[in-house]
mmCIF file of C-alpha atoms in Angstrom:
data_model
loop_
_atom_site.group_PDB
_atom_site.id
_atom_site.type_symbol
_atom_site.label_atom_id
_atom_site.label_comp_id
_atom_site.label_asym_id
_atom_site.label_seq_id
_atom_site.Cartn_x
_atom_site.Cartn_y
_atom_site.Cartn_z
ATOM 1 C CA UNK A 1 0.000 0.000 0.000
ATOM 2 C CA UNK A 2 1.687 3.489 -1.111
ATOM 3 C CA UNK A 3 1.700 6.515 0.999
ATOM 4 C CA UNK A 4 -0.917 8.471 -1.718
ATOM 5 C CA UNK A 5 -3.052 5.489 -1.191
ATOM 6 C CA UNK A 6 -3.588 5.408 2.717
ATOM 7 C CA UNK A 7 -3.685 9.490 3.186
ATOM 8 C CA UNK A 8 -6.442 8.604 0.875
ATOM 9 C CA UNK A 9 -8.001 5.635 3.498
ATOM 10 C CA UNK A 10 -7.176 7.977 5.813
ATOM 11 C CA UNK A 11 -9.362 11.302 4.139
ATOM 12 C CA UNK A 12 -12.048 9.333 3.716
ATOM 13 C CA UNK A 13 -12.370 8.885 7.387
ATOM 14 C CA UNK A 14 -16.612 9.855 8.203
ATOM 15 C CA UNK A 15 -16.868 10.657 11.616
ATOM 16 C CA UNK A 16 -20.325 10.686 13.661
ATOM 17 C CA UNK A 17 -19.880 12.678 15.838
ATOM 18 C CA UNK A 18 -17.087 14.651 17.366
ATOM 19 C CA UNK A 19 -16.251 15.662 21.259
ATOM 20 C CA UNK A 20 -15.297 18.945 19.742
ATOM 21 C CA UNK A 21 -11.395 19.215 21.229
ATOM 22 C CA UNK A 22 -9.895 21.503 18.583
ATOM 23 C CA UNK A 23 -6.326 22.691 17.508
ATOM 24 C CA UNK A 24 -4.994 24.863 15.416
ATOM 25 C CA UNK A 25 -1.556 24.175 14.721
ATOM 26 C CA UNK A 26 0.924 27.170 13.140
ATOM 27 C CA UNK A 27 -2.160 27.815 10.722
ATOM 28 C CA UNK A 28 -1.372 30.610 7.920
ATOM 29 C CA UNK A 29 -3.324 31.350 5.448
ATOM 30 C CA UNK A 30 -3.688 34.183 2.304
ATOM 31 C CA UNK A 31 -6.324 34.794 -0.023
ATOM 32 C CA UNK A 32 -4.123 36.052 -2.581
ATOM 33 C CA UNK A 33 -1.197 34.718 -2.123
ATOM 34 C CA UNK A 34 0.408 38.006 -1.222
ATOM 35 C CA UNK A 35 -1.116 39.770 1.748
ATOM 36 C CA UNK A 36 -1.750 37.386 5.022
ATOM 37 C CA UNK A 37 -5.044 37.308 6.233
ATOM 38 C CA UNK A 38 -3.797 34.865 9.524
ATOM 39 C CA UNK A 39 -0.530 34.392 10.084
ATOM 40 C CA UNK A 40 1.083 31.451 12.353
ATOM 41 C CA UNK A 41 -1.930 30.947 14.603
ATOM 42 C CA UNK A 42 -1.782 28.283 17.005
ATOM 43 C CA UNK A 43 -4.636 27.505 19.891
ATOM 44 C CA UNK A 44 -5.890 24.743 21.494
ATOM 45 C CA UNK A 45 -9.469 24.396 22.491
ATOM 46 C CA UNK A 46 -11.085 21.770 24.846
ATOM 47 C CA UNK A 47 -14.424 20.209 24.225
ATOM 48 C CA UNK A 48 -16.848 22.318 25.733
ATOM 49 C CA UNK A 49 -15.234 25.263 25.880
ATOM 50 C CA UNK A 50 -16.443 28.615 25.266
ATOM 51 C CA UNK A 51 -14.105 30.958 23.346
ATOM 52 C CA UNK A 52 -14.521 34.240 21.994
ATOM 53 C CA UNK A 53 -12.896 36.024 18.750
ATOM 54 C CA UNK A 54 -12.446 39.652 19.410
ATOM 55 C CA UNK A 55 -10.348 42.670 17.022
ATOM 56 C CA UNK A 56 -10.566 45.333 14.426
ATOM 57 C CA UNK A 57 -12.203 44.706 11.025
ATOM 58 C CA UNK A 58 -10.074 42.785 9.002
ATOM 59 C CA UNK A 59 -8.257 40.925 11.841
ATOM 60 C CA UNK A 60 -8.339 37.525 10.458
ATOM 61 C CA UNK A 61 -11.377 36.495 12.985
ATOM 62 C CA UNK A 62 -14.057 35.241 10.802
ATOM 63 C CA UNK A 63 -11.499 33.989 8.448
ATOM 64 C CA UNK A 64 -9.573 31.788 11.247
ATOM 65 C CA UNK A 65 -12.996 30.039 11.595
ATOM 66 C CA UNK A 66 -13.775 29.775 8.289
ATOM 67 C CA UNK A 67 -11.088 27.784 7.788
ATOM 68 C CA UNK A 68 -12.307 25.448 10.808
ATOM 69 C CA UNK A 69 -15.343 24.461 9.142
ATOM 70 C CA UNK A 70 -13.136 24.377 5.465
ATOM 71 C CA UNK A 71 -14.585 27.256 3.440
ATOM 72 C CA UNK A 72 -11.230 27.276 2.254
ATOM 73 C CA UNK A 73 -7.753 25.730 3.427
ATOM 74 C CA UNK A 74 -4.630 26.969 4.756
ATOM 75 C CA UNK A 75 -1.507 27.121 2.885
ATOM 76 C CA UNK A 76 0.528 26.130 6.162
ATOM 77 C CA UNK A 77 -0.221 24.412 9.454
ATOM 78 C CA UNK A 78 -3.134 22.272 10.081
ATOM 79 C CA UNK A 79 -6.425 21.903 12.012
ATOM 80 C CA UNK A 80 -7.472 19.051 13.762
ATOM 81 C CA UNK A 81 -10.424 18.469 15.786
ATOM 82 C CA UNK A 82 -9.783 15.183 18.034
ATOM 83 C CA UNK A 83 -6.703 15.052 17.266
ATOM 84 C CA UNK A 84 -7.605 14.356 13.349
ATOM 85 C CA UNK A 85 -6.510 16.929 10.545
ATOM 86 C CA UNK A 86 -9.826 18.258 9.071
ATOM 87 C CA UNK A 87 -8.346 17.582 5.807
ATOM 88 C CA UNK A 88 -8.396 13.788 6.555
ATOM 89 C CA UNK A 89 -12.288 14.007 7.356
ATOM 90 C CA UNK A 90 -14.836 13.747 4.700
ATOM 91 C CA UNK A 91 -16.731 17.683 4.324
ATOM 92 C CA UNK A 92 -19.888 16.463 4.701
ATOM 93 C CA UNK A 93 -19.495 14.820 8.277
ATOM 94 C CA UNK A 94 -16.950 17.912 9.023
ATOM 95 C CA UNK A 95 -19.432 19.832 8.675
ATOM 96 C CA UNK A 96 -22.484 17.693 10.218
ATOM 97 C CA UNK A 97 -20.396 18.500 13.313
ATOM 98 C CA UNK A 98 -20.725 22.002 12.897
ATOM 99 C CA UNK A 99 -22.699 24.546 13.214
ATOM 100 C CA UNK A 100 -22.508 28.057 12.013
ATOM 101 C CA UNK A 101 -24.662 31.190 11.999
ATOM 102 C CA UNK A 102 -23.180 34.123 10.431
ATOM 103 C CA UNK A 103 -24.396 37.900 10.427
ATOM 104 C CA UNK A 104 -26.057 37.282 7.281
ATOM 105 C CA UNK A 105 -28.278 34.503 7.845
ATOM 106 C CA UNK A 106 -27.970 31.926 4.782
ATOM 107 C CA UNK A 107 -31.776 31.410 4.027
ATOM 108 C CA UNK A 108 -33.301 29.901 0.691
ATOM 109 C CA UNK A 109 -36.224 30.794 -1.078
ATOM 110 C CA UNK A 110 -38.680 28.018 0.705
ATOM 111 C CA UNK A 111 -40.706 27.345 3.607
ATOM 112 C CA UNK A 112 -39.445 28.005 6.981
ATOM 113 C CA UNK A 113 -39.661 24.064 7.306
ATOM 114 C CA UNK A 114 -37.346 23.353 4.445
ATOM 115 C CA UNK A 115 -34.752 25.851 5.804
ATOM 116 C CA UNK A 116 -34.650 24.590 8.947
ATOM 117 C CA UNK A 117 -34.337 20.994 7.951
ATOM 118 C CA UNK A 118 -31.194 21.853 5.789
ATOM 119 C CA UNK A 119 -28.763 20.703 8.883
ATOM 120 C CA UNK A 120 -31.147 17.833 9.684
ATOM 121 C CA UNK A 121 -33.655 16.538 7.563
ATOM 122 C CA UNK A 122 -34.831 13.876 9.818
ATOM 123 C CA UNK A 123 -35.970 16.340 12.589
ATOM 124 C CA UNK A 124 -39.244 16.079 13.829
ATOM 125 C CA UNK A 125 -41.903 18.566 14.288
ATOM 126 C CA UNK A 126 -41.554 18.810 17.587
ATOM 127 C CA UNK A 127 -37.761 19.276 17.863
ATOM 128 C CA UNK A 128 -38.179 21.802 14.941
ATOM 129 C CA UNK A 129 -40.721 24.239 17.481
ATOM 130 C CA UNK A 130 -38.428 23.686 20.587
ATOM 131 C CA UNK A 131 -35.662 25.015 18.160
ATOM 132 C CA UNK A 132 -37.474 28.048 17.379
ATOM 133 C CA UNK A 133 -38.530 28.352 20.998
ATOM 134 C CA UNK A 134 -35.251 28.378 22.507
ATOM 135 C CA UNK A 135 -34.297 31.041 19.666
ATOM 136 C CA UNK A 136 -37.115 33.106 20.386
ATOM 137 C CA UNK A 137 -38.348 33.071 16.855
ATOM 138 C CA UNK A 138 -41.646 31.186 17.733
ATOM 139 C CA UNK A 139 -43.764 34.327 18.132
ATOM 140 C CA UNK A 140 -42.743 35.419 14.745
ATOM 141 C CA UNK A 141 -42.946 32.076 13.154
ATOM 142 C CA UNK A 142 -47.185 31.959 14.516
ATOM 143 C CA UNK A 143 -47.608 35.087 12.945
ATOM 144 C CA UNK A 144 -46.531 33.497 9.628
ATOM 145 C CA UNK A 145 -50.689 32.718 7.735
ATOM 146 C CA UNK A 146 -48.786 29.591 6.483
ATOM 147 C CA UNK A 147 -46.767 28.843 9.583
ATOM 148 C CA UNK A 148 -43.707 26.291 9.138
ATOM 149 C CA UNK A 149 -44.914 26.369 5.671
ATOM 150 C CA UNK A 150 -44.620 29.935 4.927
ATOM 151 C CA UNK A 151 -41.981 30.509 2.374
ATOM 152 C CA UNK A 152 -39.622 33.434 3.370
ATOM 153 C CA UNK A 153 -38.203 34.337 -0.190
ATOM 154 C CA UNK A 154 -34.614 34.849 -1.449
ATOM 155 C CA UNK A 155 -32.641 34.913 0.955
ATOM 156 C CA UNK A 156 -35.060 35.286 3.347
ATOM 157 C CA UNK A 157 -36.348 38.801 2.403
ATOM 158 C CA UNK A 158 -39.671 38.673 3.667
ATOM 159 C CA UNK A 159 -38.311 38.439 7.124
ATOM 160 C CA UNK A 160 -36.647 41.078 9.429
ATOM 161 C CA UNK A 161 -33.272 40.824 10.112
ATOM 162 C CA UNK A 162 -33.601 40.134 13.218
ATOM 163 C CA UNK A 163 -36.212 37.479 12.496
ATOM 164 C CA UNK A 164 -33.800 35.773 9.823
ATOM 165 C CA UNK A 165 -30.482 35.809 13.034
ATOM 166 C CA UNK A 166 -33.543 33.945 15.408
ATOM 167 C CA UNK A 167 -34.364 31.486 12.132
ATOM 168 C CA UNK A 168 -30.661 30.814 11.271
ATOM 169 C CA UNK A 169 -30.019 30.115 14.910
ATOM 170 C CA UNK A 170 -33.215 27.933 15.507
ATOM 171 C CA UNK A 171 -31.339 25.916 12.717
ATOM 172 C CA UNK A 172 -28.241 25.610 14.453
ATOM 173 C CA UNK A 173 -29.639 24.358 17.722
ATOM 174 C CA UNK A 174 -31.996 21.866 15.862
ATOM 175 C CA UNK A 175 -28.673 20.828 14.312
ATOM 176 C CA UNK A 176 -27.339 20.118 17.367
ATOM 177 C CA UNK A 177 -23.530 20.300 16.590
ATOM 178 C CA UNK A 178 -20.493 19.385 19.071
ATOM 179 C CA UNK A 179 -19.065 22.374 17.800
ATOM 180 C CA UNK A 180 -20.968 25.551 17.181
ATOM 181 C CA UNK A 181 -19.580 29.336 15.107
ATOM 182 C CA UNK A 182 -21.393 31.892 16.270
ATOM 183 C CA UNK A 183 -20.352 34.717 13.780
ATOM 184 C CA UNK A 184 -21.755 38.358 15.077
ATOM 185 C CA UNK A 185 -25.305 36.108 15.246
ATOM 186 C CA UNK A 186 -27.042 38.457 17.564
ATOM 187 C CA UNK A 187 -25.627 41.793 15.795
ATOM 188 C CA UNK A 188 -29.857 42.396 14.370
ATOM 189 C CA UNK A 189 -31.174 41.933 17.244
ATOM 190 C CA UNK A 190 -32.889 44.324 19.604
ATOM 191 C CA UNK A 191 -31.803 44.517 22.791
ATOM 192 C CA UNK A 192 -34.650 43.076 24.608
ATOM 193 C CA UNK A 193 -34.608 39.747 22.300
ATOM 194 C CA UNK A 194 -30.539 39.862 22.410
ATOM 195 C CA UNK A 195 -30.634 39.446 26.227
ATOM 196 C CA UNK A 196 -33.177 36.488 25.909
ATOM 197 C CA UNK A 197 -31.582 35.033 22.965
ATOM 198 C CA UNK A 198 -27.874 35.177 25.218
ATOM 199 C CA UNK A 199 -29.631 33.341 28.107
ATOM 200 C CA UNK A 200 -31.036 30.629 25.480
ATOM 201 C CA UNK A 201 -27.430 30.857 23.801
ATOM 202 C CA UNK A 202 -25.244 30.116 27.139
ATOM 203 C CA UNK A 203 -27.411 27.411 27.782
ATOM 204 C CA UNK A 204 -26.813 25.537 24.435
ATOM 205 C CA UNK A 205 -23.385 26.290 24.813
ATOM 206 C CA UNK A 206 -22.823 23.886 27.650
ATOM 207 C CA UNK A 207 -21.594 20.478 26.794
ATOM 208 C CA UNK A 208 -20.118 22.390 23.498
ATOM 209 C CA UNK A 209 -17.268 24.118 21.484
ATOM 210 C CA UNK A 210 -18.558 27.319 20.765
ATOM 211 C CA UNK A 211 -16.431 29.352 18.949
ATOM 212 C CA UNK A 212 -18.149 33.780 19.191
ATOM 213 C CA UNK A 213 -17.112 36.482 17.332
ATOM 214 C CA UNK A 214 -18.813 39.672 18.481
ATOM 215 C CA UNK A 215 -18.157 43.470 18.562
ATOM 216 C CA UNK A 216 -20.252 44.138 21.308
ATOM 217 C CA UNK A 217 -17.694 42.661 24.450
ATOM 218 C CA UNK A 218 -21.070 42.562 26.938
ATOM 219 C CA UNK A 219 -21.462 39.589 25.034
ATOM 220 C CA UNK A 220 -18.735 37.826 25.561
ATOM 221 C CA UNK A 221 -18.429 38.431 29.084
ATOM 222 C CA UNK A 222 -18.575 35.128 30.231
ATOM 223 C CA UNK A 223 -16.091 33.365 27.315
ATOM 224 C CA UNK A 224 -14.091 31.015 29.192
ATOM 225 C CA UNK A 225 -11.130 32.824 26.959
ATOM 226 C CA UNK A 226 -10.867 34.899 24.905
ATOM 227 C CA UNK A 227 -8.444 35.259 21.784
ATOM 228 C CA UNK A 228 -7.269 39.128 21.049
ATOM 229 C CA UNK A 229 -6.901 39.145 16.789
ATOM 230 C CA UNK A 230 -4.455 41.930 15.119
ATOM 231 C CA UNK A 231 -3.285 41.787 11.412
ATOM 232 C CA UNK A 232 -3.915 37.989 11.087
ATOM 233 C CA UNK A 233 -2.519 37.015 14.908
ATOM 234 C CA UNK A 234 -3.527 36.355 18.135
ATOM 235 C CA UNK A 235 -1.521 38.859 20.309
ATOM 236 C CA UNK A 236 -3.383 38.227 23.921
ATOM 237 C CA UNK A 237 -5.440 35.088 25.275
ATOM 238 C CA UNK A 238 -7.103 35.469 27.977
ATOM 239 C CA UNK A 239 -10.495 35.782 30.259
ATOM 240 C CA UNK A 240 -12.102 39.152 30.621
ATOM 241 C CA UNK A 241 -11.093 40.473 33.587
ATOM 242 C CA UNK A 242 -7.592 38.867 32.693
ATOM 243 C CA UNK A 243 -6.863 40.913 29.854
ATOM 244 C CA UNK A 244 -8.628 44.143 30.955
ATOM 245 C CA UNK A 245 -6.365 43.917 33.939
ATOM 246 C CA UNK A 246 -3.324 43.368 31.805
ATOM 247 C CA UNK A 247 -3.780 47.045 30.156
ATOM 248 C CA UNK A 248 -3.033 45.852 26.486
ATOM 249 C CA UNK A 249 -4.820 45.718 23.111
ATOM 250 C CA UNK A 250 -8.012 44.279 24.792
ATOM 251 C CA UNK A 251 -8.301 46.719 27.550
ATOM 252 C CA UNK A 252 -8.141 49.388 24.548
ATOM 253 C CA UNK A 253 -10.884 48.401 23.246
ATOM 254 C CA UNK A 254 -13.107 47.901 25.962
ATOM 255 C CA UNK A 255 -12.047 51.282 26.809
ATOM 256 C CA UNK A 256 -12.898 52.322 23.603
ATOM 257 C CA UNK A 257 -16.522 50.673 23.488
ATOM 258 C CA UNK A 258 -17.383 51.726 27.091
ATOM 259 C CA UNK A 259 -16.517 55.659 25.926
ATOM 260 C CA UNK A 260 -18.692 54.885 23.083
ATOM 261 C CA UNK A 261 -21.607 54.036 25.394
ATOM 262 C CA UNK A 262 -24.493 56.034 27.574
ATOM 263 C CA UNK A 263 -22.449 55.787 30.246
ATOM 264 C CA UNK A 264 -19.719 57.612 28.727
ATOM 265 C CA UNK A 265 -21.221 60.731 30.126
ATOM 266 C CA UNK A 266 -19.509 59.606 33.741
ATOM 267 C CA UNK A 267 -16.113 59.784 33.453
ATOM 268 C CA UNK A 268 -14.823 58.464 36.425
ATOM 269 C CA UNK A 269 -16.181 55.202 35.686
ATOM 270 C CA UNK A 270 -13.806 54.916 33.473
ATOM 271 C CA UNK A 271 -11.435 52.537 35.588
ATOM 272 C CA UNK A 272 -14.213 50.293 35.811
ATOM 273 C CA UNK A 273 -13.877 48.510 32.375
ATOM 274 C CA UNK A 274 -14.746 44.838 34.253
ATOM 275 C CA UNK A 275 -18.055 46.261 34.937
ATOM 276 C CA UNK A 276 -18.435 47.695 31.497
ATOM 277 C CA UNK A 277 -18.340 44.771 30.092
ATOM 278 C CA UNK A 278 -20.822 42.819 31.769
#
């Protein structure tokens, strides 16, 4: 047996279901081939674990977990989730094993049913309404003539934005993924629903990898760590309160966000940043 022939055995590998223990090992990666959008990342992650993305625009954030799930590949390094390089695991159970909601919901032109069912077709009726409960989206989903059957248009256009972040996430939980990308997925939200949809979130986090990028840091108050992103690396690691104490990029921008808020208008709590943040 050659060496081509049992990398090939060994890609075809289909995996059920993962504990969700990931690693990213020296990972760089360009989309040109001439400016790095990560460069040399390396993290481990332990199933369950609750870790949060945070930096500027353009960071290498969203792209560092797109390469988790394989949108695309990197050019150095590898990823492995129990202990397996992704690129040895066949996409579709990869990606069975995750689950992803991104700012911009990816909705079809069909029923509410049918987009829900993309990430499990064999759901139920029943799991499919304690989905949308636990995303708060059953309110708007009764208000639907049709119901489960209404269909929602391209890309979901009949529906709010808000209402299409509760759908794509009602997905995700019915999907029920070891591993779970939350990608800005409350950014549309008000901030009544937010807070109800974070309870519902935390709680579907446990027993999970949960991967969050998210601007607003309130939201990520409780990560278990967080990873500080600038031009393509990660430059802190830390919990909350670890890396506000340590005064570095992190602390700048919770600074930064807490000036931007109501309570900017009282200086002196300024030093505060822990309490900003929560």
């Amino acid at each position: 047996v050659t060496a081509t022939s049992v990398h090939f055995l060994i890609s075809a590998q289909t995996f059920d279901r993962f504990t969700g223990a990931v690693e990213f090992d020296h990972v760089t990666f360009s989309y040109d081939g001439k400016r790095t959008a990560i460069a040399d990342v390396s993290f481990s992650v332990q199933p369950g674990e609750n870790v949060a993305l945070v930096g500027s625009t353009g960071s290498g954030k969203s792209t560092t977990l797109g390469l988790l799930h394989r949108a695309f590949d990197p050019q150095s390094g590898s990823i492995r989730i129990d202990g397996v390089d992704i690129r040895d695991v066949t996409l579709a159970s990869l990606r069975r094993n995750i689950g992803v909601v991104f700012q911009e919901p990816m909705l079809f032109a069909r029923s509410i049913r049918e987009n829900l069912l993309v990430g499990r077709p064999e759901a139920t009726e029943a799991e499919m309404r304690e989905a949308l409960e636990r995303a708060q989206a059953s309110e708007f989903i009764q208000r639907q003539v049709e119901g489960l059957d209404s269909i929602i248009g391209e890309r979901g256009r009949s529906l709010s934005g808000g209402e299409r972040q509760r759908l794509s996430i009602a997905r995700a939980l019915l999907k029920n993924p070891p591993i779970l990308i939350l990608d800005e997925a409350t950014s549309a939200l008000d901030a009544s629903t937010e807070r109800k949809l974070q309870l519902a979130l935390e709680e579907v986090m446990k027993g999970r990898t949960t991967f969050v990028i998210a601007h607003r840091l309130a939201t990520i108050r409780n990560a278990d760590r967080i990873l500080v992103f600038d031009s393509g690396r990660v430059i802190e690691s830390g919990t909350f309160d670890g890396l506000v104490a340590k005064g570095g990029r992190f602390a700048e921008l919770a600074r930064a966000q807490f000036m931007s808020g109501a309570e900017a208008a009282n200086e002196s709590s300024n030093e505060n940043l822990a309490v900003a943040g929560g």
